[in-house]
């Protein structure tokens, strides 16, 4: 049975989240990414494969090297899922701020 990985499974792993943070600002080769971890290079390659399959990373051939870079569009699913929670917390913090302003006025 072939289970398709999804974005949430991909970001569930702390190493994969760390990889996403690394390539968020600049594209990197697999070797450069692996150098940031204390694990075997094949393990990092497996993480890169999963992130690529889930379309969180894109590969780009540059000469003999393959560079990985973040695919922000791949994170859209996560952003859409989180948005209602962000709004809920924003509303709660705004209410707390109002309570604190009223509290300060009474003192």
Coordinates of N, CA and C in Angstrom, one line a residue:
X1 N 0.8 -1.2 0.0 CA 0.0 0.0 0.0 C 0.9 1.2 0.0
X2 N 0.6 2.1 -0.9 CA 1.4 3.3 -1.0 C 0.7 4.5 -0.4
X3 N 1.2 4.9 0.8 CA 0.6 6.0 1.5 C 1.3 7.3 1.0
X4 N 0.5 8.2 0.6 CA 1.0 9.5 0.1 C 1.3 10.4 1.3
X5 N 2.5 10.9 1.4 CA 2.9 11.8 2.5 C 2.2 13.1 2.3
X6 N 1.9 13.8 3.3 CA 1.4 15.2 3.2 C 2.3 16.2 3.9
X7 N 2.0 17.4 3.8 CA 2.8 18.5 4.3 C 2.9 18.4 5.8
X8 N 1.8 18.0 6.5 CA 1.8 17.9 7.9 C 2.7 16.8 8.4
X9 N 2.7 15.7 7.7 CA 3.6 14.6 8.1 C 5.1 15.1 7.9
X10 N 5.3 15.8 6.9 CA 6.7 16.3 6.6 C 7.2 17.2 7.7
X11 N 6.3 18.2 8.1 CA 6.8 19.1 9.1 C 6.7 18.6 10.5
X12 N 6.2 17.4 10.7 CA 6.1 16.8 12.0 C 7.5 16.4 12.6
X13 N 8.4 16.2 11.7 CA 9.8 15.8 12.1 C 10.6 17.1 12.4
X14 N 11.3 17.2 13.5 CA 12.1 18.3 13.9 C 13.2 18.6 12.9
X15 N 13.8 17.5 12.4 CA 14.9 17.6 11.4 C 14.4 18.3 10.2
X16 N 13.3 17.9 9.7 CA 12.8 18.4 8.5 C 12.4 19.9 8.7
X17 N 11.9 20.2 9.8 CA 11.6 21.7 10.1 C 12.9 22.5 10.1
X18 N 13.9 21.9 10.7 CA 15.2 22.6 10.7 C 15.8 22.8 9.3
X19 N 15.6 21.8 8.4 CA 16.0 21.9 7.1 C 15.2 23.0 6.4
X20 N 14.0 23.1 6.6 CA 13.2 24.2 6.0 C 13.7 25.6 6.5
X21 N 14.0 25.7 7.7 CA 14.6 26.9 8.2 C 15.9 27.3 7.6
X22 N 16.7 26.2 7.4 CA 18.0 26.5 6.7 C 17.9 27.0 5.3
X23 N 17.0 26.4 4.5 CA 16.9 26.8 3.1 C 15.9 28.0 2.9
X24 N 15.3 28.5 4.0 CA 14.3 29.6 3.9 C 15.0 30.8 3.3
X25 N 16.2 31.0 3.6 CA 16.9 32.3 3.2 C 17.9 32.1 2.1
X26 N 18.3 30.9 1.8 CA 19.2 30.6 0.7 C 19.1 29.2 0.2
X27 N 19.3 29.0 -1.1 CA 19.3 27.6 -1.6 C 20.7 27.0 -1.1
X28 N 20.6 25.7 -0.9 CA 21.8 24.9 -0.4 C 21.8 23.6 -1.1
X29 N 23.0 23.0 -1.2 CA 23.2 21.7 -1.7 C 22.9 20.7 -0.6
X30 N 22.7 19.4 -0.9 CA 22.5 18.4 0.1 C 23.6 18.3 1.0
X31 N 24.8 18.4 0.5 CA 26.0 18.3 1.4 C 26.1 19.5 2.4
X32 N 25.7 20.7 1.9 CA 25.7 21.9 2.8 C 24.7 21.7 3.9
X33 N 23.5 21.2 3.5 CA 22.5 21.0 4.5 C 22.9 19.9 5.5
X34 N 23.4 18.8 5.0 CA 23.9 17.7 5.8 C 24.9 18.1 6.8
X35 N 25.8 19.1 6.4 CA 26.8 19.5 7.3 C 26.3 20.2 8.6
X36 N 25.0 20.6 8.6 CA 24.4 21.2 9.8 C 23.8 20.2 10.7
X37 N 23.9 18.9 10.4 CA 23.3 17.9 11.3 C 24.3 16.8 11.7
X38 N 24.0 16.3 12.8 CA 24.9 15.2 13.4 C 24.3 13.8 13.0
X39 N 23.9 13.7 11.8 CA 23.4 12.4 11.3 C 24.0 12.0 10.0
X40 N 23.8 10.8 9.6 CA 24.4 10.3 8.4 C 23.8 11.0 7.2
X41 N 24.6 11.2 6.2 CA 24.1 11.9 5.0 C 23.0 11.2 4.3
X42 N 22.9 9.9 4.3 CA 21.7 9.3 3.7 C 20.4 9.6 4.5
X43 N 20.6 9.8 5.8 CA 19.4 10.2 6.6 C 18.9 11.5 6.2
X44 N 19.8 12.5 6.0 CA 19.4 13.8 5.5 C 18.9 13.8 4.1
X45 N 19.4 12.9 3.3 CA 18.9 12.8 1.9 C 17.5 12.3 1.9
X46 N 17.2 11.4 2.8 CA 15.8 10.9 3.0 C 14.9 12.0 3.4
X47 N 15.3 12.8 4.3 CA 14.5 14.0 4.7 C 14.3 14.9 3.5
X48 N 15.3 15.1 2.7 CA 15.2 16.0 1.6 C 14.2 15.4 0.5
X49 N 14.3 14.1 0.4 CA 13.4 13.4 -0.5 C 11.9 13.6 -0.1
X50 N 11.6 13.5 1.2 CA 10.3 13.6 1.7 C 9.8 15.1 1.5
X51 N 10.7 16.0 1.9 CA 10.3 17.4 1.7 C 10.1 17.8 0.2
X52 N 10.8 17.2 -0.7 CA 10.6 17.4 -2.1 C 9.3 16.8 -2.6
X53 N 9.0 15.6 -2.1 CA 7.8 14.9 -2.5 C 6.6 15.7 -2.1
X54 N 6.7 16.3 -0.9 CA 5.6 17.1 -0.4 C 5.5 18.5 -0.9
X55 N 6.5 18.8 -1.8 CA 6.5 20.1 -2.5 C 6.8 21.2 -1.6
X56 N 7.5 20.9 -0.5 CA 8.0 22.0 0.4 C 9.4 22.5 0.0
X57 N 10.1 21.7 -0.7 CA 11.4 22.0 -1.3 C 11.3 21.8 -2.8
X58 N 12.1 22.6 -3.5 CA 12.3 22.4 -4.9 C 13.8 22.2 -5.2
X59 N 14.0 21.3 -6.2 CA 15.4 21.1 -6.6 C 15.7 21.9 -7.8
X60 N 16.9 22.4 -7.9 CA 17.4 23.2 -9.1 C 18.8 22.7 -9.4
X61 N 19.0 22.3 -10.6 CA 20.3 21.9 -11.1 C 21.1 23.1 -11.4
X62 N 22.3 23.2 -10.8 CA 23.2 24.3 -11.2 C 24.5 23.7 -11.5
X63 N 24.8 23.5 -12.7 CA 26.0 22.8 -13.1 C 25.9 21.3 -12.7
X64 N 26.9 20.9 -11.9 CA 27.0 19.5 -11.4 C 26.2 19.4 -10.1
X65 N 25.8 20.5 -9.5 CA 25.2 20.5 -8.2 C 23.7 20.6 -8.2
X66 N 23.1 20.0 -7.3 CA 21.6 20.2 -7.1 C 21.4 21.1 -5.9
X67 N 20.7 22.2 -6.0 CA 20.4 23.1 -4.9 C 19.0 22.9 -4.5
X68 N 18.8 22.9 -3.2 CA 17.4 22.8 -2.7 C 17.0 24.2 -2.2
X69 N 15.8 24.6 -2.5 CA 15.3 25.9 -2.0 C 13.8 25.7 -1.6
X70 N 13.4 26.6 -0.7 CA 12.1 26.5 -0.1 C 11.1 26.9 -1.2
X71 N 10.0 26.1 -1.2 CA 8.8 26.4 -2.0 C 7.7 27.0 -1.1
X72 N 7.6 28.3 -1.0 CA 6.7 28.9 -0.1 C 5.2 28.5 -0.4
X73 N 5.0 28.2 -1.7 CA 3.6 27.8 -2.1 C 3.2 26.4 -1.4
X74 N 4.3 25.6 -1.1 CA 4.0 24.3 -0.4 C 3.6 24.5 1.0
X75 N 3.9 25.6 1.6 CA 3.5 25.9 3.0 C 2.1 26.5 3.1
X76 N 1.5 26.7 1.9 CA 0.2 27.4 1.9 C -0.9 26.5 2.7
X77 N -0.8 25.2 2.5 CA -1.7 24.4 3.3 C -1.6 24.5 4.8
X78 N -0.4 24.6 5.2 CA -0.1 24.8 6.7 C -0.7 26.2 7.1
X79 N -0.4 27.2 6.3 CA -0.8 28.6 6.7 C -2.3 28.7 6.7
X80 N -3.0 28.0 5.8 CA -4.5 28.0 5.7 C -5.0 27.3 7.0
X81 N -4.4 26.2 7.4 CA -4.8 25.5 8.6 C -4.6 26.3 9.8
X82 N -3.5 27.0 9.9 CA -3.2 27.8 11.1 C -4.0 29.1 11.2
X83 N -4.4 29.6 10.1 CA -5.1 31.0 10.1 C -6.2 31.1 11.1
X84 N -7.2 30.2 11.2 CA -8.2 30.4 12.2 C -7.7 30.4 13.6
X85 N -6.7 29.7 13.9 CA -6.1 29.7 15.2 C -5.4 31.0 15.5
X86 N -4.7 31.5 14.5 CA -4.0 32.8 14.7 C -5.0 33.9 15.0
X87 N -6.1 33.9 14.2 CA -7.2 34.9 14.4 C -7.8 34.7 15.8
X88 N -8.0 33.5 16.3 CA -8.5 33.3 17.6 C -7.6 33.9 18.7
X89 N -6.3 33.6 18.6 CA -5.4 34.1 19.5 C -5.2 35.6 19.5
X90 N -5.3 36.2 18.3 CA -5.2 37.6 18.1 C -6.4 38.3 18.8
X91 N -7.6 37.7 18.7 CA -8.8 38.2 19.3 C -8.6 38.1 20.9
X92 N -8.1 37.0 21.3 CA -7.9 36.8 22.8 C -6.9 37.8 23.3
X93 N -5.8 38.0 22.6 CA -4.8 39.0 23.1 C -5.4 40.4 23.1
X94 N -6.2 40.7 22.1 CA -6.8 42.0 22.0 C -7.7 42.2 23.2
X95 N -8.5 41.2 23.6 CA -9.4 41.3 24.7 C -8.6 41.5 26.0
X96 N -7.5 40.7 26.1 CA -6.6 40.9 27.3 C -6.0 42.3 27.4
X97 N -5.6 42.8 26.2 CA -5.1 44.2 26.2 C -6.1 45.2 26.7
X98 N -7.4 45.0 26.2 CA -8.5 45.9 26.7 C -8.7 45.8 28.2
X99 N -8.6 44.6 28.7 CA -8.8 44.4 30.2 C -7.7 45.1 30.9
X100 N -6.4 44.9 30.4 CA -5.3 45.5 31.1 C -5.4 47.0 31.0
X101 N -5.8 47.6 29.9 CA -6.0 49.1 29.8 C -7.0 49.6 30.8
X102 N -8.1 48.9 30.9 CA -9.1 49.2 31.9 C -8.6 49.1 33.4
X103 N -7.8 48.1 33.6 CA -7.3 47.8 34.9 C -6.3 49.0 35.3
X104 N -5.5 49.4 34.3 CA -4.6 50.5 34.6 C -5.3 51.8 34.9
X105 N -6.4 52.0 34.2 CA -7.2 53.3 34.4 C -7.8 53.3 35.8
X106 N -8.2 52.2 36.3 CA -8.8 52.1 37.6 C -7.8 52.3 38.7
X107 N -6.5 52.1 38.5 CA -5.5 52.2 39.5 C -4.9 53.6 39.5

